[in-house]
Coordinates of C-alpha atoms in Angstrom, one line a residue:
M1 CA 122.5 163.3 92.7
E2 CA 120.4 166.3 91.8
K3 CA 119.8 167.7 88.4
K4 CA 117.6 170.6 87.5
L5 CA 114.0 169.4 86.9
H6 CA 112.3 171.0 83.9
A7 CA 109.1 170.9 82.0
E8 CA 109.3 172.2 78.5
I9 CA 106.6 172.5 75.8
I10 CA 108.5 171.1 72.8
S11 CA 105.7 171.0 70.3
Y12 CA 102.3 172.6 69.7
N13 CA 99.9 172.9 66.8
M14 CA 100.1 175.8 64.4
G15 CA 97.6 178.6 64.9
G16 CA 96.2 177.2 68.1
E17 CA 94.3 180.3 69.1
A18 CA 92.9 180.7 65.6
V19 CA 91.8 177.0 65.5
C20 CA 90.1 177.3 68.9
A21 CA 88.4 180.6 68.0
S22 CA 87.2 179.0 64.8
A23 CA 85.7 176.2 66.9
A24 CA 84.0 178.8 69.0
R25 CA 82.5 180.5 66.0
I26 CA 81.5 177.6 63.8
S27 CA 78.1 176.9 65.4
T28 CA 76.8 180.5 65.0
T29 CA 78.8 181.9 62.1
P30 CA 77.8 181.6 58.4
G31 CA 80.3 179.9 56.1
N32 CA 82.0 176.5 55.9
A33 CA 84.8 175.3 58.2
L34 CA 87.7 176.5 56.0
E35 CA 86.2 179.9 55.4
I36 CA 85.7 180.4 59.2
F37 CA 89.3 179.4 59.9
T38 CA 90.6 181.6 57.2
A39 CA 88.7 184.6 58.6
A40 CA 90.1 183.7 62.1
K41 CA 93.7 184.0 61.1
D42 CA 95.3 187.0 62.8
N43 CA 91.9 188.1 64.1
P44 CA 92.7 190.3 67.2
Q45 CA 89.4 189.2 68.8
N46 CA 90.3 185.5 68.9
R47 CA 91.6 185.6 72.5
T48 CA 88.7 187.6 73.8
L49 CA 86.3 185.2 72.2
I50 CA 88.0 182.2 73.6
G51 CA 87.9 183.7 77.1
K52 CA 84.2 184.5 76.8
V53 CA 83.4 180.9 75.7
L54 CA 85.5 179.4 78.5
K55 CA 83.7 181.5 81.1
S56 CA 80.4 180.3 79.8
G57 CA 81.5 176.7 80.5
H58 CA 82.0 175.5 76.9
K59 CA 85.6 174.3 77.4
S60 CA 85.7 171.8 74.6
V61 CA 86.8 174.6 72.2
V62 CA 90.3 174.6 73.6
E63 CA 90.6 170.8 73.1
H64 CA 91.8 171.8 69.6
A65 CA 95.0 173.2 71.0
V66 CA 97.5 170.4 71.6
F67 CA 100.9 170.5 73.3
T68 CA 103.7 168.0 73.8
L69 CA 105.8 168.4 77.0
A70 CA 109.2 167.0 77.7
M71 CA 109.6 166.3 81.4
R72 CA 113.3 166.2 82.3
D73 CA 114.7 164.8 85.5
V74 CA 111.5 164.9 87.5
S75 CA 110.8 162.4 90.2
V76 CA 108.9 159.3 89.5
F77 CA 106.3 160.6 91.9
V78 CA 105.6 163.4 89.4
E79 CA 105.5 160.8 86.6
Q80 CA 102.8 158.8 88.5
F81 CA 100.8 162.0 89.1
F82 CA 100.8 163.0 85.4
I83 CA 100.2 159.5 84.0
E84 CA 97.0 159.1 85.9
C85 CA 95.5 161.8 83.6
R86 CA 93.3 159.7 81.3
L87 CA 93.1 162.1 78.4
A88 CA 96.8 162.5 77.8
S89 CA 99.4 160.3 76.0
F90 CA 102.7 159.3 77.6
T91 CA 106.0 157.7 76.6
V92 CA 108.3 156.9 79.6
K93 CA 111.9 155.8 80.0
S94 CA 111.6 152.1 80.9
R95 CA 112.9 150.9 84.3
R96 CA 112.8 147.3 82.8
Y97 CA 115.6 148.0 80.3
V98 CA 117.5 151.1 81.5
D99 CA 120.0 151.1 84.4
F100 CA 118.9 153.9 86.7
S101 CA 121.9 153.6 89.1
G102 CA 123.5 156.8 87.7
L103 CA 120.5 158.8 86.8
G104 CA 120.0 160.6 90.1
C105 CA 117.1 161.6 92.2
H106 CA 115.1 164.7 93.2
V107 CA 116.3 166.6 96.3
P108 CA 113.8 169.1 97.8
P109 CA 115.4 172.5 97.8
E110 CA 114.1 173.2 101.2
L111 CA 116.3 170.6 102.8
E112 CA 119.6 171.7 104.3
G113 CA 122.1 170.8 107.0
E114 CA 121.5 167.6 108.8
R115 CA 118.2 167.0 107.1
L116 CA 119.8 167.2 103.7
T117 CA 122.6 164.9 104.8
R118 CA 120.1 162.3 106.1
Y119 CA 118.0 162.5 102.9
Q120 CA 121.1 162.1 100.6
A121 CA 122.4 159.2 102.7
Y122 CA 119.1 157.4 102.5
M123 CA 119.0 157.8 98.7
D124 CA 122.6 156.8 98.3
M125 CA 122.0 153.7 100.3
L126 CA 119.2 152.5 98.1
F127 CA 120.9 153.3 94.8
S128 CA 124.0 151.4 96.1
A129 CA 121.8 148.4 96.9
Y130 CA 120.1 148.6 93.5
Q131 CA 123.5 148.6 91.8
D132 CA 124.6 145.6 93.9
L133 CA 121.6 143.6 92.8
L134 CA 122.3 144.4 89.1
L135 CA 126.0 143.3 89.5
G136 CA 124.6 140.1 91.1
G137 CA 122.6 139.3 88.0
V138 CA 119.2 140.4 89.2
P139 CA 117.1 141.7 86.2
K140 CA 116.6 145.5 86.1
E141 CA 112.8 145.0 86.4
D142 CA 113.3 143.3 89.8
A143 CA 116.2 145.4 91.1
R144 CA 114.1 148.5 90.6
F145 CA 111.9 147.5 93.5
L146 CA 114.6 149.1 95.7
L147 CA 114.6 152.4 93.9
P148 CA 113.2 155.3 96.0
Y149 CA 110.3 157.2 94.6
S150 CA 112.5 160.3 94.3
F151 CA 114.5 158.8 91.4
H152 CA 114.6 160.7 88.2
S153 CA 112.1 160.0 85.4
N154 CA 112.1 161.4 81.9
F155 CA 109.0 161.2 79.8
Y156 CA 106.9 162.9 77.0
C157 CA 103.3 163.9 77.5
T158 CA 101.0 165.0 74.7
V159 CA 97.8 166.7 75.9
N160 CA 95.2 169.2 74.7
A161 CA 94.8 172.6 76.4
R162 CA 91.6 171.7 78.3
E163 CA 93.3 168.7 79.9
L164 CA 96.5 170.6 80.5
G165 CA 94.5 173.3 82.3
Q166 CA 92.9 170.6 84.4
I167 CA 96.3 169.1 85.3
I168 CA 97.6 172.5 86.4
R169 CA 94.5 173.2 88.5
E170 CA 94.8 169.8 90.1
I171 CA 98.4 170.6 91.0
R172 CA 97.5 174.0 92.5
C173 CA 94.1 173.3 94.1
G174 CA 93.7 169.5 94.3
R175 CA 95.8 166.5 95.2
G176 CA 99.0 168.1 94.0
R177 CA 98.8 171.1 96.3
G178 CA 101.5 171.3 98.9
I179 CA 103.9 169.3 96.6
P180 CA 106.7 171.9 95.8
E181 CA 108.1 169.9 92.9
L182 CA 104.7 169.8 91.2
Q183 CA 104.2 173.5 91.9
C184 CA 107.5 174.3 90.3
L185 CA 106.6 172.4 87.1
A186 CA 103.1 174.0 87.0
D187 CA 104.7 177.4 87.1
E188 CA 107.2 176.5 84.4
I189 CA 104.4 175.3 82.1
T190 CA 102.2 178.3 82.8
G191 CA 105.1 180.7 82.0
Q192 CA 105.4 179.1 78.6
L193 CA 101.7 179.3 78.0
E194 CA 101.9 183.0 78.5
T195 CA 103.6 183.1 75.1
L196 CA 102.2 180.1 73.3
F197 CA 98.5 180.1 74.4
P198 CA 97.7 183.1 76.7
A199 CA 93.9 182.5 76.2
L200 CA 94.2 179.6 78.7
L201 CA 95.8 181.7 81.5
P202 CA 92.5 182.7 83.2
E203 CA 91.8 178.9 83.6
L204 CA 95.0 178.5 85.5
E205 CA 94.8 181.2 88.2
R206 CA 95.7 180.2 91.7
P207 CA 93.0 180.5 94.3
E208 CA 93.7 183.0 97.0
T209 CA 93.7 180.2 99.6
A210 CA 94.3 176.5 99.2
P211 CA 93.6 174.0 102.0
A212 CA 96.8 172.6 103.6
V213 CA 97.6 169.0 102.8
A214 CA 97.8 166.5 105.6
F215 CA 100.7 164.0 105.1
C216 CA 100.2 160.8 106.9
C217 CA 103.4 158.6 107.0
Q218 CA 102.3 155.0 107.3
V219 CA 105.1 152.8 108.7
E220 CA 105.4 149.9 111.0
S221 CA 108.3 149.0 113.3
Q222 CA 109.5 146.2 111.1
P223 CA 109.0 145.7 107.3
V224 CA 106.6 143.0 106.0
F225 CA 108.1 141.0 103.1
L226 CA 105.7 139.5 100.6
S227 CA 106.7 136.8 98.1
Q228 CA 106.2 137.2 94.4
E229 CA 103.3 134.8 94.5
E230 CA 101.5 136.9 97.1
A231 CA 101.6 140.1 95.0
G232 CA 98.9 141.2 92.6
A233 CA 95.9 139.2 93.9
V234 CA 93.0 139.9 91.5
A235 CA 89.3 139.9 92.5
L236 CA 86.6 140.4 89.9
L237 CA 84.0 142.6 91.7
G238 CA 81.4 143.2 89.1
G239 CA 80.2 142.7 85.6
P240 CA 77.0 142.4 83.5
A241 CA 74.3 140.1 85.0
D242 CA 73.6 138.6 81.6
P243 CA 76.6 139.4 79.4
M244 CA 75.5 137.2 76.5
A245 CA 72.1 139.0 76.2
L246 CA 73.8 142.4 76.5
L247 CA 76.4 141.5 73.8
E248 CA 73.7 140.1 71.5
A249 CA 71.7 143.3 71.8
A250 CA 74.8 145.4 71.1
C251 CA 75.5 143.2 68.0
H252 CA 72.0 143.6 66.7
A253 CA 72.1 147.3 67.2
A254 CA 75.3 147.4 65.2
G255 CA 73.7 145.5 62.3
F256 CA 74.5 141.9 62.9
P257 CA 71.6 139.7 61.6
P258 CA 69.3 139.0 64.5
D259 CA 68.2 135.6 63.1
K260 CA 71.7 134.2 62.9
P261 CA 74.1 132.9 65.6
L262 CA 76.7 135.4 66.8
D263 CA 79.7 135.5 64.5
W264 CA 82.5 135.3 67.1
D265 CA 85.4 135.6 64.6
S266 CA 84.0 138.7 63.0
L267 CA 83.4 140.3 66.4
I268 CA 86.7 139.4 68.0
H269 CA 88.8 140.4 65.0
S270 CA 86.9 143.5 64.0
S271 CA 89.0 146.6 63.8
R272 CA 86.3 148.5 65.6
P273 CA 84.5 146.2 68.0
R274 CA 82.3 148.8 69.6
E275 CA 79.9 146.0 70.7
L276 CA 82.5 144.9 73.3
E277 CA 82.5 148.3 74.9
Q278 CA 79.0 147.7 76.2
L279 CA 80.4 145.1 78.7
A280 CA 82.0 146.7 81.7
Y281 CA 83.9 144.8 84.4
T282 CA 85.2 146.0 87.7
F283 CA 88.1 144.4 89.5
R284 CA 90.5 145.0 92.3
I285 CA 94.2 144.2 92.4
S286 CA 95.6 143.9 95.9
N287 CA 99.3 144.2 96.8
L288 CA 100.4 145.6 93.5
T289 CA 103.8 147.3 93.7
L290 CA 104.2 151.0 92.8
S291 CA 106.2 149.8 89.7
G292 CA 103.3 147.5 88.8
I293 CA 100.8 150.3 89.1
T294 CA 102.6 152.2 86.3
H295 CA 102.0 149.2 84.0
L296 CA 98.3 149.3 84.8
V297 CA 97.6 153.0 84.6
R298 CA 99.2 153.3 81.1
H299 CA 96.1 151.8 79.7
R300 CA 94.1 154.9 78.9
M301 CA 90.5 153.5 78.5
Q302 CA 89.7 152.6 82.0
S303 CA 88.3 154.2 85.2
V304 CA 91.1 153.5 87.7
I305 CA 91.3 154.4 91.3
V306 CA 94.9 154.6 92.7
P307 CA 95.4 155.9 96.3
S308 CA 97.6 158.9 96.7
L309 CA 101.2 158.0 97.1
A310 CA 101.2 160.1 100.2
S311 CA 99.2 157.3 101.9
V312 CA 101.6 154.5 101.0
N313 CA 102.5 152.0 103.7
H314 CA 106.3 152.1 103.7
S315 CA 106.7 148.8 105.5
R316 CA 105.0 146.4 103.0
V317 CA 107.6 145.3 100.3
I318 CA 107.7 142.6 97.7
V319 CA 110.6 140.1 97.4
P320 CA 110.9 138.9 93.7
D321 CA 111.8 135.3 93.0
T322 CA 115.1 136.3 91.3
V323 CA 116.2 137.8 94.6
A324 CA 114.8 135.1 96.9
A325 CA 116.6 132.4 95.0
Q326 CA 120.1 133.8 95.9
P327 CA 120.7 133.9 99.7
A328 CA 123.5 136.6 99.5
L329 CA 121.4 138.9 97.3
L330 CA 118.3 138.2 99.4
E331 CA 120.2 139.3 102.5
R332 CA 121.4 142.5 100.7
Y333 CA 117.8 143.2 99.6
Q334 CA 116.3 142.7 103.0
K335 CA 119.1 144.7 104.7
A336 CA 118.4 147.7 102.5
V337 CA 114.6 147.4 103.1
R338 CA 115.1 147.2 106.9
E339 CA 117.4 150.2 106.8
A340 CA 114.8 152.1 104.7
N341 CA 112.1 151.2 107.1
R342 CA 114.2 152.3 110.1
V343 CA 114.9 155.7 108.5
V344 CA 111.2 156.2 107.6
C345 CA 110.2 155.4 111.2
E346 CA 112.7 158.2 112.3
I347 CA 111.5 160.8 109.8
A348 CA 107.9 160.3 110.9
A349 CA 108.7 162.5 113.9
D350 CA 110.4 165.2 111.8
P351 CA 107.8 167.7 110.4
I352 CA 110.1 168.7 107.5
L353 CA 111.3 165.3 106.3
C354 CA 107.9 163.8 106.9
R355 CA 106.5 166.3 104.5
Y356 CA 108.5 164.5 101.8
H357 CA 107.9 161.0 102.9
Y358 CA 106.6 160.0 99.5
Y359 CA 110.1 160.3 98.1
F360 CA 111.2 157.8 100.7
A361 CA 108.8 155.2 99.3
L362 CA 110.3 152.1 97.6
S363 CA 109.2 151.1 94.1
G364 CA 108.5 147.7 95.7
N365 CA 106.0 149.1 98.2
L366 CA 102.5 147.7 97.8
M367 CA 99.1 149.3 97.3
D368 CA 95.6 148.2 96.3
V369 CA 94.0 149.6 93.2
M370 CA 90.6 149.3 91.6
T371 CA 89.5 149.8 88.0
T372 CA 86.7 149.3 85.5
M373 CA 87.4 148.3 81.9
N374 CA 85.1 147.4 79.1
A375 CA 85.6 144.2 77.2
R376 CA 87.3 145.9 74.3
E377 CA 90.0 147.4 76.5
I378 CA 90.3 144.1 78.4
K379 CA 91.0 142.4 75.0
L380 CA 93.9 144.9 74.5
F381 CA 95.0 144.6 78.1
T382 CA 95.2 140.8 78.1
R383 CA 96.7 140.7 74.6
L384 CA 99.6 142.8 75.8
R385 CA 99.9 141.8 79.4
T386 CA 99.5 138.0 79.2
C387 CA 102.4 137.9 76.6
S388 CA 105.5 136.1 77.9
R389 CA 107.4 139.4 77.3
A390 CA 105.3 141.3 79.7
Q391 CA 106.6 142.2 83.2
W392 CA 105.9 139.2 85.4
E393 CA 103.8 141.1 88.0
I394 CA 101.3 142.6 85.6
R395 CA 101.4 139.4 83.6
A396 CA 100.4 137.3 86.6
A397 CA 97.6 139.8 87.4
A398 CA 96.3 139.8 83.7
I399 CA 96.3 135.9 83.7
A400 CA 94.5 135.8 87.0
L401 CA 91.9 138.3 85.7
L402 CA 91.4 136.3 82.5
R403 CA 90.8 133.1 84.4
Q404 CA 88.0 134.7 86.4
L405 CA 86.5 136.3 83.3
R406 CA 86.5 133.0 81.5
Q407 CA 84.6 131.5 84.4
S408 CA 82.0 134.3 84.1
F409 CA 81.7 134.5 80.3
P410 CA 83.7 131.7 78.6
E411 CA 82.1 132.2 75.2
L412 CA 83.8 135.6 74.9
F413 CA 86.8 135.5 77.2
G414 CA 87.8 132.0 76.2
R415 CA 89.0 133.7 73.0
F416 CA 91.1 136.3 74.8
G417 CA 94.8 135.9 75.4
P418 CA 98.2 137.0 74.0
S419 CA 98.7 137.9 70.3
C420 CA 99.9 134.4 69.4
F421 CA 96.8 132.9 70.8
L422 CA 94.4 135.7 69.7
T423 CA 95.6 136.2 66.1
G424 CA 97.9 133.3 65.4
R425 CA 101.0 135.4 65.1
C426 CA 103.5 137.1 67.3
P427 CA 104.2 140.9 66.7
E428 CA 107.5 141.0 68.6
G429 CA 109.7 140.0 65.6
Q430 CA 113.2 139.2 66.8
L431 CA 112.2 139.7 70.4
S432 CA 109.6 136.9 70.2
C433 CA 109.9 134.2 72.9
G434 CA 109.7 131.6 70.1
R435 CA 107.1 129.5 72.0
A436 CA 104.0 130.3 70.1
E437 CA 102.7 126.7 70.0
E438 CA 103.3 126.3 73.7
M439 CA 101.6 129.6 74.6
T440 CA 98.7 128.8 72.3
A441 CA 98.2 125.5 74.1
L442 CA 98.5 127.1 77.5
F443 CA 95.7 129.6 76.8
Q444 CA 93.5 127.1 75.1
N445 CA 93.5 125.2 78.3
L446 CA 93.4 128.2 80.7
S447 CA 90.5 128.0 83.0

């Protein structure tokens, strides 16, 4: 089951310290940008200068150093922790297309004896049920709801030094403290930075004391099964009081003629519709699965609130339609969930296993999230997520959001939808659903 987790910096920009030191000097040093950088090459004072600037609070200078990390065989819990960092870029192995039955899971090194046996038996039970669903014809994107949140993830993360420092501090001092797997990865990354970018090390120092983390294992005596239709309920919580007036003001500020009607086509199809960024909307999605949350948080330009996985209710689980439609598979699915719920009830009384209860969570467990997006990001979100190729859960949420937005501001959001509706063409090539006319008609009449 277990493989050696690892975080490795596989790429970084040339002359990172020289670049950052040049950024530190440019505002006070004579000469142009290239001359300052040339003088900074191999300057032994670069590291000292960067340290002084960081201590003074001007941390933007280290944003010019960029690293790409390969995260190997870490738990999906780690993936979710990292991917919530808004100023990083991620590419993740897909659970919609890849069979995860043989890819293993994280086993906390602390576990031994009976506790280790119980942990491994729990994980084996869920992987076995997952594989049974696949053999029964359930799509991978639905069978994955039985995967425990210990299963191995592999992903790439590209991040600048300032944000990387923030991630490591968050692991050591914030919501990642007390999570041994995250501590191990932070130590690995820090060890590599000692060679690649030692100027950042003072930013990564551990505090002498860090508050203990309280782990609350929420579980009920029996699991609560929710149907596919009950998942992902969307509530639009807020938006501009007069969106048309605000948008018109933004368009006039951008140079649109004030004495002419708003040119909707030019605005919607602009390659840089900054005007849309002035319209911010806040919404809540209730009963979104842990898998569904990953689809949401991948959108970088939003302010999203996701509860800590340590607070997940283990007893609330979705049942997808593809499983519900087949009695034998439904029985297998529910049996696995009930067994998982029973085990979590038991470990709640074990101080060691309870410490790792987040690894016992199912990908089909449900949480409520809240986010704020501007209209430009909503345009991208709905273009990608209302497409028939999108995962059904996030697609249903995107369509429900779009319906509510159309009611609040139909002039704008009546033009939003999947690519075939928005632009008149499908970008999916051979993977296209082939129903462009049907989809266009659907979104023309969506209200």
